[in-house]
Amino acid sequence: MRAMVLTRVGAPLSLEQRSDPEPGPSELSIRVEACGVCRTDLHVVDGELPNVRTPIVPGHEVVGRVERVGADVHGFARGDRVGVPWLGRACGVCSYCREGRENLCDHPSFTGYDRDGGYATHIVAEAAFVVRLPDDADAAATAPLLCAGLIGWRALKIAGPGRRVGLYGFGAAAHIVAQVCRCEGREVYAFTRPGDGPAQRFARGLGASWAGGSDEPAPAPLDAAILFAPVGALVPAALRATRKGGRVVCAGIHMSDIPSFPYRWLWEERVIASVANLTRADAAEFFAVASRAEVRTEVVRYPLADANRALADLRDGRLQGAAVLEP
């Protein structure tokens, strides 16, 4: 197998050849067809998340075909199409898992962070945590749904049923959430980097009622705002844009420091919330919603060996939609 490997935090990924992975008793060995490039991967590579294990193969938006099945696994066969998301395993016994909140598990494992991910030709995954996927879907177009889509869906649920939804940062996740909102009859207000005309046109093309820079005031009070951009200064800006009782949801795994702001901006029962990881139930819900909403992802395809270029394009804001590696 071939894999793009992070050997040192902050260093470029290096292409390595390895022996094909053997699945453990509860695992599947999967041939990777496509792997999305997520902003979380950037946080891993750039050392913005704690305790990054090296060497590590990044990537947690994985679409592939089962090649080998572990001795204790039932219900899967060679050739089955599956997805491997961020949550690679949960303990099943901590209080959070017992309450149905495995996304907050005390002893989790995360794909591409503490177990090897999908920037490779092959991956091993816990069978209980993979997502069954349709055979006829385009692998590259499906890959972003496994994190950008799932986290976007969880953030939208936490944001509540409000009609006017602001999306701060219009990239992979926001362009999926915008389509779900449109299906549900909501109004989308897209906030991009100031002066980013292409992103604003992209948002309007997906049905946004308004698109402008994050330094511009919202044209109408928002019921909720979801922050996909990892910029702490957007939190007080989003609070000021929301109506009384509104919610501001921080959807990223990492964010720069939030500056201080007057309490009156939070007052009147506005709420700031964060989203952490995902559950298997989220996946079941979201893929049904995505099918009903006829979600179509905008992807830029890269060969596996160009993973560093894909990460750089994401870091520098050169993408519309999502980057995807195709081994």
mmCIF file of C-alpha atoms in Angstrom:
data_model
loop_
_atom_site.group_PDB
_atom_site.id
_atom_site.type_symbol
_atom_site.label_atom_id
_atom_site.label_comp_id
_atom_site.label_asym_id
_atom_site.label_seq_id
_atom_site.Cartn_x
_atom_site.Cartn_y
_atom_site.Cartn_z
ATOM 1 C CA MET A 1 0.000 0.000 0.000
ATOM 2 C CA ARG A 2 0.945 3.658 -0.368
ATOM 3 C CA ALA A 3 0.260 6.340 2.219
ATOM 4 C CA MET A 4 0.929 10.035 2.779
ATOM 5 C CA VAL A 5 2.409 10.164 6.266
ATOM 6 C CA LEU A 6 2.900 12.963 8.789
ATOM 7 C CA THR A 7 6.229 12.105 10.420
ATOM 8 C CA ARG A 8 6.618 15.372 12.340
ATOM 9 C CA VAL A 9 4.057 18.019 13.243
ATOM 10 C CA GLY A 10 4.440 21.006 10.936
ATOM 11 C CA ALA A 11 6.353 19.061 8.280
ATOM 12 C CA PRO A 12 5.056 18.176 4.810
ATOM 13 C CA LEU A 13 3.532 14.738 4.390
ATOM 14 C CA SER A 14 5.804 12.117 2.850
ATOM 15 C CA LEU A 15 4.785 9.301 0.502
ATOM 16 C CA GLU A 16 5.579 5.864 1.941
ATOM 17 C CA GLN A 17 5.134 2.283 0.846
ATOM 18 C CA ARG A 18 3.943 -0.123 3.536
ATOM 19 C CA SER A 19 2.730 -3.679 3.835
ATOM 20 C CA ASP A 20 -0.985 -4.055 3.235
ATOM 21 C CA PRO A 21 -2.804 -3.763 6.581
ATOM 22 C CA GLU A 22 -4.242 -6.826 8.304
ATOM 23 C CA PRO A 23 -7.645 -6.339 9.949
ATOM 24 C CA GLY A 24 -8.008 -7.245 13.609
ATOM 25 C CA PRO A 25 -10.891 -9.488 14.751
ATOM 26 C CA SER A 26 -13.381 -6.581 14.893
ATOM 27 C CA GLU A 27 -12.031 -4.663 11.887
ATOM 28 C CA LEU A 28 -12.309 -4.336 8.144
ATOM 29 C CA SER A 29 -9.483 -3.827 5.680
ATOM 30 C CA ILE A 30 -10.703 -1.316 3.093
ATOM 31 C CA ARG A 31 -9.338 -0.273 -0.296
ATOM 32 C CA VAL A 32 -9.662 3.512 -0.426
ATOM 33 C CA GLU A 33 -11.459 5.007 -3.413
ATOM 34 C CA ALA A 34 -11.478 8.620 -2.198
ATOM 35 C CA CYS A 35 -10.656 10.641 0.908
ATOM 36 C CA GLY A 36 -11.798 14.178 1.551
ATOM 37 C CA VAL A 37 -9.355 16.814 2.802
ATOM 38 C CA CYS A 38 -10.868 18.429 5.886
ATOM 39 C CA ARG A 39 -9.839 21.510 7.852
ATOM 40 C CA THR A 40 -9.336 19.191 10.836
ATOM 41 C CA ASP A 41 -6.537 17.555 8.840
ATOM 42 C CA LEU A 42 -4.887 20.971 8.656
ATOM 43 C CA HIS A 43 -5.182 21.349 12.424
ATOM 44 C CA VAL A 44 -3.506 17.944 12.837
ATOM 45 C CA VAL A 45 -0.700 18.667 10.364
ATOM 46 C CA ASP A 46 -0.086 22.189 11.686
ATOM 47 C CA GLY A 47 -0.050 21.055 15.328
ATOM 48 C CA GLU A 48 -3.112 23.049 16.393
ATOM 49 C CA LEU A 49 -4.611 20.004 18.103
ATOM 50 C CA PRO A 50 -2.989 18.515 21.216
ATOM 51 C CA ASN A 51 -1.146 15.211 21.431
ATOM 52 C CA VAL A 52 -0.917 14.461 17.710
ATOM 53 C CA ARG A 53 0.482 10.946 17.316
ATOM 54 C CA THR A 54 3.290 10.638 14.797
ATOM 55 C CA PRO A 55 3.842 9.013 12.448
ATOM 56 C CA ILE A 56 0.180 9.259 11.420
ATOM 57 C CA VAL A 57 -1.739 8.994 8.156
ATOM 58 C CA PRO A 58 -4.326 11.822 8.140
ATOM 59 C CA GLY A 59 -7.788 11.701 6.616
ATOM 60 C CA HIS A 60 -11.235 10.879 7.974
ATOM 61 C CA GLU A 61 -13.636 11.354 5.051
ATOM 62 C CA VAL A 62 -12.932 7.940 3.550
ATOM 63 C CA VAL A 63 -14.926 6.080 0.919
ATOM 64 C CA GLY A 64 -13.805 2.609 -0.073
ATOM 65 C CA ARG A 65 -14.510 -1.063 -0.679
ATOM 66 C CA VAL A 66 -14.110 -3.855 1.844
ATOM 67 C CA GLU A 67 -11.236 -6.169 0.944
ATOM 68 C CA ARG A 68 -10.873 -8.319 4.065
ATOM 69 C CA VAL A 69 -13.146 -8.986 7.027
ATOM 70 C CA GLY A 70 -12.007 -9.599 10.612
ATOM 71 C CA ALA A 71 -12.724 -12.968 12.213
ATOM 72 C CA ASP A 72 -15.432 -11.618 14.546
ATOM 73 C CA VAL A 73 -17.165 -9.352 12.013
ATOM 74 C CA HIS A 74 -20.521 -10.321 10.547
ATOM 75 C CA GLY A 75 -22.682 -8.632 7.932
ATOM 76 C CA PHE A 76 -19.906 -7.375 5.656
ATOM 77 C CA ALA A 77 -18.466 -8.962 2.531
ATOM 78 C CA ARG A 78 -15.656 -8.250 0.127
ATOM 79 C CA GLY A 79 -16.657 -5.446 -2.242
ATOM 80 C CA ASP A 80 -19.115 -3.704 0.080
ATOM 81 C CA ARG A 81 -18.991 0.110 -0.216
ATOM 82 C CA VAL A 82 -18.378 1.800 3.156
ATOM 83 C CA GLY A 83 -17.357 5.140 4.625
ATOM 84 C CA VAL A 84 -14.921 5.739 7.472
ATOM 85 C CA PRO A 85 -15.646 8.921 9.470
ATOM 86 C CA TRP A 86 -13.783 10.853 12.196
ATOM 87 C CA LEU A 87 -15.094 8.764 15.115
ATOM 88 C CA GLY A 88 -13.082 5.602 14.727
ATOM 89 C CA ARG A 89 -14.177 3.947 17.949
ATOM 90 C CA ALA A 90 -15.978 4.689 21.217
ATOM 91 C CA CYS A 91 -15.597 2.702 24.415
ATOM 92 C CA GLY A 92 -19.293 1.928 24.854
ATOM 93 C CA VAL A 93 -19.086 1.861 28.660
ATOM 94 C CA CYS A 94 -18.450 5.426 29.857
ATOM 95 C CA SER A 95 -21.375 7.560 31.027
ATOM 96 C CA TYR A 96 -21.514 9.470 27.733
ATOM 97 C CA CYS A 97 -21.670 6.316 25.622
ATOM 98 C CA ARG A 98 -24.370 4.863 27.892
ATOM 99 C CA GLU A 99 -26.385 8.082 27.452
ATOM 100 C CA GLY A 100 -26.215 7.849 23.659
ATOM 101 C CA ARG A 101 -23.599 10.608 23.391
ATOM 102 C CA GLU A 102 -20.685 8.610 22.043
ATOM 103 C CA ASN A 103 -19.356 11.788 20.412
ATOM 104 C CA LEU A 104 -18.249 12.792 23.936
ATOM 105 C CA CYS A 105 -16.774 9.371 24.818
ATOM 106 C CA ASP A 106 -14.109 9.470 27.523
ATOM 107 C CA HIS A 107 -11.922 6.952 25.682
ATOM 108 C CA PRO A 108 -12.439 7.482 21.943
ATOM 109 C CA SER A 109 -10.258 6.866 18.934
ATOM 110 C CA PHE A 110 -10.282 9.235 15.958
ATOM 111 C CA THR A 111 -9.491 8.377 12.356
ATOM 112 C CA GLY A 112 -6.481 10.254 11.037
ATOM 113 C CA TYR A 113 -5.557 11.561 14.504
ATOM 114 C CA ASP A 114 -4.662 8.628 16.751
ATOM 115 C CA ARG A 115 -5.293 5.838 14.244
ATOM 116 C CA ASP A 116 -4.203 5.879 10.611
ATOM 117 C CA GLY A 117 -6.610 7.518 8.213
ATOM 118 C CA GLY A 118 -7.472 7.630 4.547
ATOM 119 C CA TYR A 119 -4.639 9.511 2.851
ATOM 120 C CA ALA A 120 -3.654 6.078 1.566
ATOM 121 C CA THR A 121 -4.601 3.276 -0.764
ATOM 122 C CA HIS A 122 -5.795 1.127 2.173
ATOM 123 C CA ILE A 123 -7.157 1.655 5.681
ATOM 124 C CA VAL A 124 -8.232 -0.554 8.585
ATOM 125 C CA ALA A 125 -11.387 0.477 10.459
ATOM 126 C CA GLU A 126 -13.609 -0.841 13.236
ATOM 127 C CA ALA A 127 -16.543 -2.521 11.485
ATOM 128 C CA ALA A 128 -19.034 -1.192 14.048
ATOM 129 C CA PHE A 129 -18.121 2.413 13.202
ATOM 130 C CA VAL A 130 -18.138 2.434 9.413
ATOM 131 C CA VAL A 131 -21.042 3.848 7.410
ATOM 132 C CA ARG A 132 -22.701 1.729 4.741
ATOM 133 C CA LEU A 133 -22.816 3.630 1.442
ATOM 134 C CA PRO A 134 -24.650 3.055 -1.850
ATOM 135 C CA ASP A 135 -22.760 1.235 -4.571
ATOM 136 C CA ASP A 136 -23.642 3.665 -7.336
ATOM 137 C CA ALA A 137 -22.554 6.952 -5.713
ATOM 138 C CA ASP A 138 -19.465 8.787 -6.949
ATOM 139 C CA ALA A 139 -16.769 8.142 -4.344
ATOM 140 C CA ALA A 140 -15.140 11.585 -4.521
ATOM 141 C CA ALA A 141 -18.480 13.393 -4.340
ATOM 142 C CA THR A 142 -19.530 11.274 -1.345
ATOM 143 C CA ALA A 143 -16.335 11.699 0.694
ATOM 144 C CA PRO A 144 -17.031 15.252 2.023
ATOM 145 C CA LEU A 145 -20.365 14.098 3.420
ATOM 146 C CA LEU A 146 -18.499 11.983 5.998
ATOM 147 C CA CYS A 147 -17.279 14.982 7.996
ATOM 148 C CA ALA A 148 -18.202 18.295 6.403
ATOM 149 C CA GLY A 149 -21.709 16.943 5.958
ATOM 150 C CA LEU A 150 -22.008 15.167 9.313
ATOM 151 C CA ILE A 151 -20.604 18.024 11.391
ATOM 152 C CA GLY A 152 -22.643 20.519 9.407
ATOM 153 C CA TRP A 153 -25.787 18.498 10.101
ATOM 154 C CA ARG A 154 -25.027 18.215 13.820
ATOM 155 C CA ALA A 155 -24.368 21.974 13.963
ATOM 156 C CA LEU A 156 -27.632 22.702 12.158
ATOM 157 C CA LYS A 157 -29.549 20.558 14.661
ATOM 158 C CA ILE A 158 -27.971 22.426 17.573
ATOM 159 C CA ALA A 159 -28.741 25.747 15.873
ATOM 160 C CA GLY A 160 -32.434 24.911 16.032
ATOM 161 C CA PRO A 161 -35.312 25.338 13.571
ATOM 162 C CA GLY A 162 -34.952 29.084 12.951
ATOM 163 C CA ARG A 163 -35.746 30.386 9.471
ATOM 164 C CA ARG A 164 -32.772 32.747 8.966
ATOM 165 C CA VAL A 165 -29.426 30.945 9.270
ATOM 166 C CA GLY A 166 -26.057 32.652 8.939
ATOM 167 C CA LEU A 167 -23.086 30.567 7.770
ATOM 168 C CA TYR A 168 -19.668 32.037 8.566
ATOM 169 C CA GLY A 169 -17.014 30.540 6.317
ATOM 170 C CA PHE A 170 -18.417 29.159 3.065
ATOM 171 C CA GLY A 171 -16.358 26.063 2.359
ATOM 172 C CA ALA A 172 -16.948 22.310 2.339
ATOM 173 C CA ALA A 173 -19.368 22.131 5.281
ATOM 174 C CA ALA A 174 -21.297 25.324 4.552
ATOM 175 C CA HIS A 175 -21.945 24.460 0.918
ATOM 176 C CA ILE A 176 -23.573 21.212 2.072
ATOM 177 C CA VAL A 177 -25.567 22.814 4.903
ATOM 178 C CA ALA A 178 -26.820 25.525 2.542
ATOM 179 C CA GLN A 179 -28.432 22.862 0.357
ATOM 180 C CA VAL A 180 -30.102 21.219 3.361
ATOM 181 C CA CYS A 181 -31.403 24.606 4.506
ATOM 182 C CA ARG A 182 -32.787 25.335 1.065
ATOM 183 C CA CYS A 183 -34.611 21.981 1.080
ATOM 184 C CA GLU A 184 -36.088 22.831 4.485
ATOM 185 C CA GLY A 185 -37.312 26.235 3.301
ATOM 186 C CA ARG A 186 -34.842 28.293 5.318
ATOM 187 C CA GLU A 187 -33.011 31.446 4.306
ATOM 188 C CA VAL A 188 -29.212 31.244 4.172
ATOM 189 C CA TYR A 189 -26.956 34.251 4.771
ATOM 190 C CA ALA A 190 -23.370 33.448 3.770
ATOM 191 C CA PHE A 191 -20.449 35.316 5.331
ATOM 192 C CA THR A 192 -17.085 34.862 3.609
ATOM 193 C CA ARG A 193 -13.648 36.387 3.907
ATOM 194 C CA PRO A 194 -13.972 40.097 3.120
ATOM 195 C CA GLY A 195 -13.709 40.665 -0.621
ATOM 196 C CA ASP A 196 -14.014 36.975 -1.571
ATOM 197 C CA GLY A 197 -16.252 37.478 -4.582
ATOM 198 C CA PRO A 198 -15.931 33.913 -5.933
ATOM 199 C CA ALA A 199 -17.066 32.392 -2.604
ATOM 200 C CA GLN A 200 -19.986 34.813 -2.440
ATOM 201 C CA ARG A 201 -21.053 33.937 -5.980
ATOM 202 C CA PHE A 202 -20.692 30.261 -5.095
ATOM 203 C CA ALA A 203 -23.007 30.737 -2.102
ATOM 204 C CA ARG A 204 -25.611 32.612 -4.125
ATOM 205 C CA GLY A 205 -25.464 29.870 -6.756
ATOM 206 C CA LEU A 206 -26.457 27.384 -4.062
ATOM 207 C CA GLY A 207 -29.485 29.416 -3.089
ATOM 208 C CA ALA A 208 -28.160 31.796 -0.433
ATOM 209 C CA SER A 209 -30.514 34.750 0.093
ATOM 210 C CA TRP A 210 -27.515 36.997 0.691
ATOM 211 C CA ALA A 211 -23.726 36.661 0.568
ATOM 212 C CA GLY A 212 -21.124 39.145 1.749
ATOM 213 C CA GLY A 213 -17.981 39.627 3.795
ATOM 214 C CA SER A 214 -17.784 38.721 7.466
ATOM 215 C CA ASP A 215 -17.064 42.401 8.124
ATOM 216 C CA GLU A 216 -20.496 43.374 6.787
ATOM 217 C CA PRO A 217 -23.659 43.551 8.905
ATOM 218 C CA ALA A 218 -26.344 40.955 8.305
ATOM 219 C CA PRO A 219 -29.157 42.402 6.188
ATOM 220 C CA ALA A 220 -31.733 40.943 8.614
ATOM 221 C CA PRO A 221 -31.561 39.607 12.197
ATOM 222 C CA LEU A 222 -30.492 35.951 12.209
ATOM 223 C CA ASP A 223 -32.260 33.197 14.134
ATOM 224 C CA ALA A 224 -28.987 31.292 14.297
ATOM 225 C CA ALA A 225 -25.404 31.502 13.103
ATOM 226 C CA ILE A 226 -23.032 28.588 12.460
ATOM 227 C CA LEU A 227 -19.299 29.292 12.455
ATOM 228 C CA PHE A 228 -17.251 26.999 10.233
ATOM 229 C CA ALA A 229 -14.328 29.427 9.990
ATOM 230 C CA PRO A 230 -11.896 28.827 12.891
ATOM 231 C CA VAL A 231 -11.743 32.532 13.737
ATOM 232 C CA GLY A 232 -12.636 33.460 17.317
ATOM 233 C CA ALA A 233 -13.304 37.098 16.413
ATOM 234 C CA LEU A 234 -16.358 35.947 14.458
ATOM 235 C CA VAL A 235 -18.139 34.843 17.659
ATOM 236 C CA PRO A 236 -18.968 38.364 18.901
ATOM 237 C CA ALA A 237 -19.741 39.428 15.327
ATOM 238 C CA ALA A 238 -22.223 36.561 14.997
ATOM 239 C CA LEU A 239 -23.772 37.375 18.363
ATOM 240 C CA ARG A 240 -24.440 40.921 17.204
ATOM 241 C CA ALA A 241 -26.084 39.564 14.058
ATOM 242 C CA THR A 242 -28.515 37.253 15.884
ATOM 243 C CA ARG A 243 -31.912 38.209 17.213
ATOM 244 C CA LYS A 244 -33.012 37.795 20.827
ATOM 245 C CA GLY A 245 -32.986 34.124 21.815
ATOM 246 C CA GLY A 246 -30.716 33.285 18.871
ATOM 247 C CA ARG A 247 -27.938 30.695 18.845
ATOM 248 C CA VAL A 248 -24.330 30.919 17.725
ATOM 249 C CA VAL A 249 -22.849 27.475 17.046
ATOM 250 C CA CYS A 250 -19.079 26.958 16.757
ATOM 251 C CA ALA A 251 -18.726 23.939 14.488
ATOM 252 C CA GLY A 252 -14.952 23.494 14.348
ATOM 253 C CA ILE A 253 -12.612 21.357 16.431
ATOM 254 C CA HIS A 254 -10.203 24.293 16.795
ATOM 255 C CA MET A 255 -10.642 28.053 16.873
ATOM 256 C CA SER A 256 -8.436 31.034 17.576
ATOM 257 C CA ASP A 257 -9.073 32.821 20.874
ATOM 258 C CA ILE A 258 -12.428 34.542 21.257
ATOM 259 C CA PRO A 259 -11.940 38.220 22.132
ATOM 260 C CA SER A 260 -13.806 39.785 25.038
ATOM 261 C CA PHE A 261 -17.108 41.478 24.267
ATOM 262 C CA PRO A 262 -19.819 43.333 26.183
ATOM 263 C CA TYR A 263 -22.285 41.139 28.037
ATOM 264 C CA ARG A 264 -25.160 42.975 26.376
ATOM 265 C CA TRP A 265 -24.289 41.244 23.096
ATOM 266 C CA LEU A 266 -24.983 37.877 24.770
ATOM 267 C CA TRP A 267 -27.897 39.088 26.865
ATOM 268 C CA GLU A 268 -31.554 38.470 25.959
ATOM 269 C CA GLU A 269 -31.079 34.706 26.031
ATOM 270 C CA ARG A 270 -28.666 34.386 23.160
ATOM 271 C CA VAL A 271 -26.655 31.162 23.390
ATOM 272 C CA ILE A 272 -23.131 30.169 22.320
ATOM 273 C CA ALA A 273 -22.668 26.417 21.744
ATOM 274 C CA SER A 274 -19.986 24.154 20.312
ATOM 275 C CA VAL A 275 -20.140 20.949 18.318
ATOM 276 C CA ALA A 276 -17.894 18.019 19.216
ATOM 277 C CA ASN A 277 -17.355 15.067 16.896
ATOM 278 C CA LEU A 278 -20.333 12.982 15.743
ATOM 279 C CA THR A 279 -22.327 9.844 16.449
ATOM 280 C CA ARG A 280 -23.360 6.907 14.333
ATOM 281 C CA ALA A 281 -26.948 8.115 14.711
ATOM 282 C CA ASP A 282 -25.900 11.427 13.135
ATOM 283 C CA ALA A 283 -24.687 9.504 10.093
ATOM 284 C CA ALA A 284 -27.935 7.568 9.721
ATOM 285 C CA GLU A 285 -29.966 10.775 9.999
ATOM 286 C CA PHE A 286 -27.806 12.871 7.740
ATOM 287 C CA PHE A 287 -27.482 10.487 4.818
ATOM 288 C CA ALA A 288 -31.277 10.205 4.715
ATOM 289 C CA VAL A 289 -31.546 14.017 4.779
ATOM 290 C CA ALA A 290 -28.848 14.425 2.112
ATOM 291 C CA SER A 291 -30.699 12.047 -0.175
ATOM 292 C CA ARG A 292 -33.985 13.877 0.336
ATOM 293 C CA ALA A 293 -32.316 17.274 -0.216
ATOM 294 C CA GLU A 294 -30.475 15.949 -3.283
ATOM 295 C CA VAL A 295 -27.212 17.345 -1.932
ATOM 296 C CA ARG A 296 -24.512 17.702 -4.568
ATOM 297 C CA THR A 297 -20.978 18.381 -3.444
ATOM 298 C CA GLU A 298 -18.540 20.577 -5.337
ATOM 299 C CA VAL A 299 -15.163 18.829 -5.281
ATOM 300 C CA VAL A 300 -11.642 19.444 -6.525
ATOM 301 C CA ARG A 301 -9.843 16.160 -7.162
ATOM 302 C CA TYR A 302 -6.161 15.513 -6.439
ATOM 303 C CA PRO A 303 -3.949 12.446 -6.816
ATOM 304 C CA LEU A 304 -2.849 10.929 -3.492
ATOM 305 C CA ALA A 305 0.734 12.129 -3.978
ATOM 306 C CA ASP A 306 -0.554 15.736 -4.192
ATOM 307 C CA ALA A 307 -1.955 15.732 -0.646
ATOM 308 C CA ASN A 308 0.399 18.551 0.393
ATOM 309 C CA ARG A 309 -0.873 20.715 -2.474
ATOM 310 C CA ALA A 310 -4.470 19.996 -1.490
ATOM 311 C CA LEU A 311 -3.743 20.993 2.116
ATOM 312 C CA ALA A 312 -2.028 24.177 0.953
ATOM 313 C CA ASP A 313 -4.971 25.096 -1.280
ATOM 314 C CA LEU A 314 -7.329 24.603 1.672
ATOM 315 C CA ARG A 315 -5.080 26.574 4.031
ATOM 316 C CA ASP A 316 -4.825 29.492 1.603
ATOM 317 C CA GLY A 317 -8.524 29.629 0.719
ATOM 318 C CA ARG A 318 -8.114 28.662 -2.926
ATOM 319 C CA LEU A 319 -10.958 26.108 -2.966
ATOM 320 C CA GLN A 320 -14.646 26.325 -3.784
ATOM 321 C CA GLY A 321 -16.283 23.350 -2.089
ATOM 322 C CA ALA A 322 -14.093 20.446 -0.953
ATOM 323 C CA ALA A 323 -10.718 18.915 -1.850
ATOM 324 C CA VAL A 324 -10.660 15.149 -2.344
ATOM 325 C CA LEU A 325 -7.752 12.738 -2.789
ATOM 326 C CA GLU A 326 -8.181 9.849 -5.219
ATOM 327 C CA PRO A 327 -5.613 7.076 -4.705
#
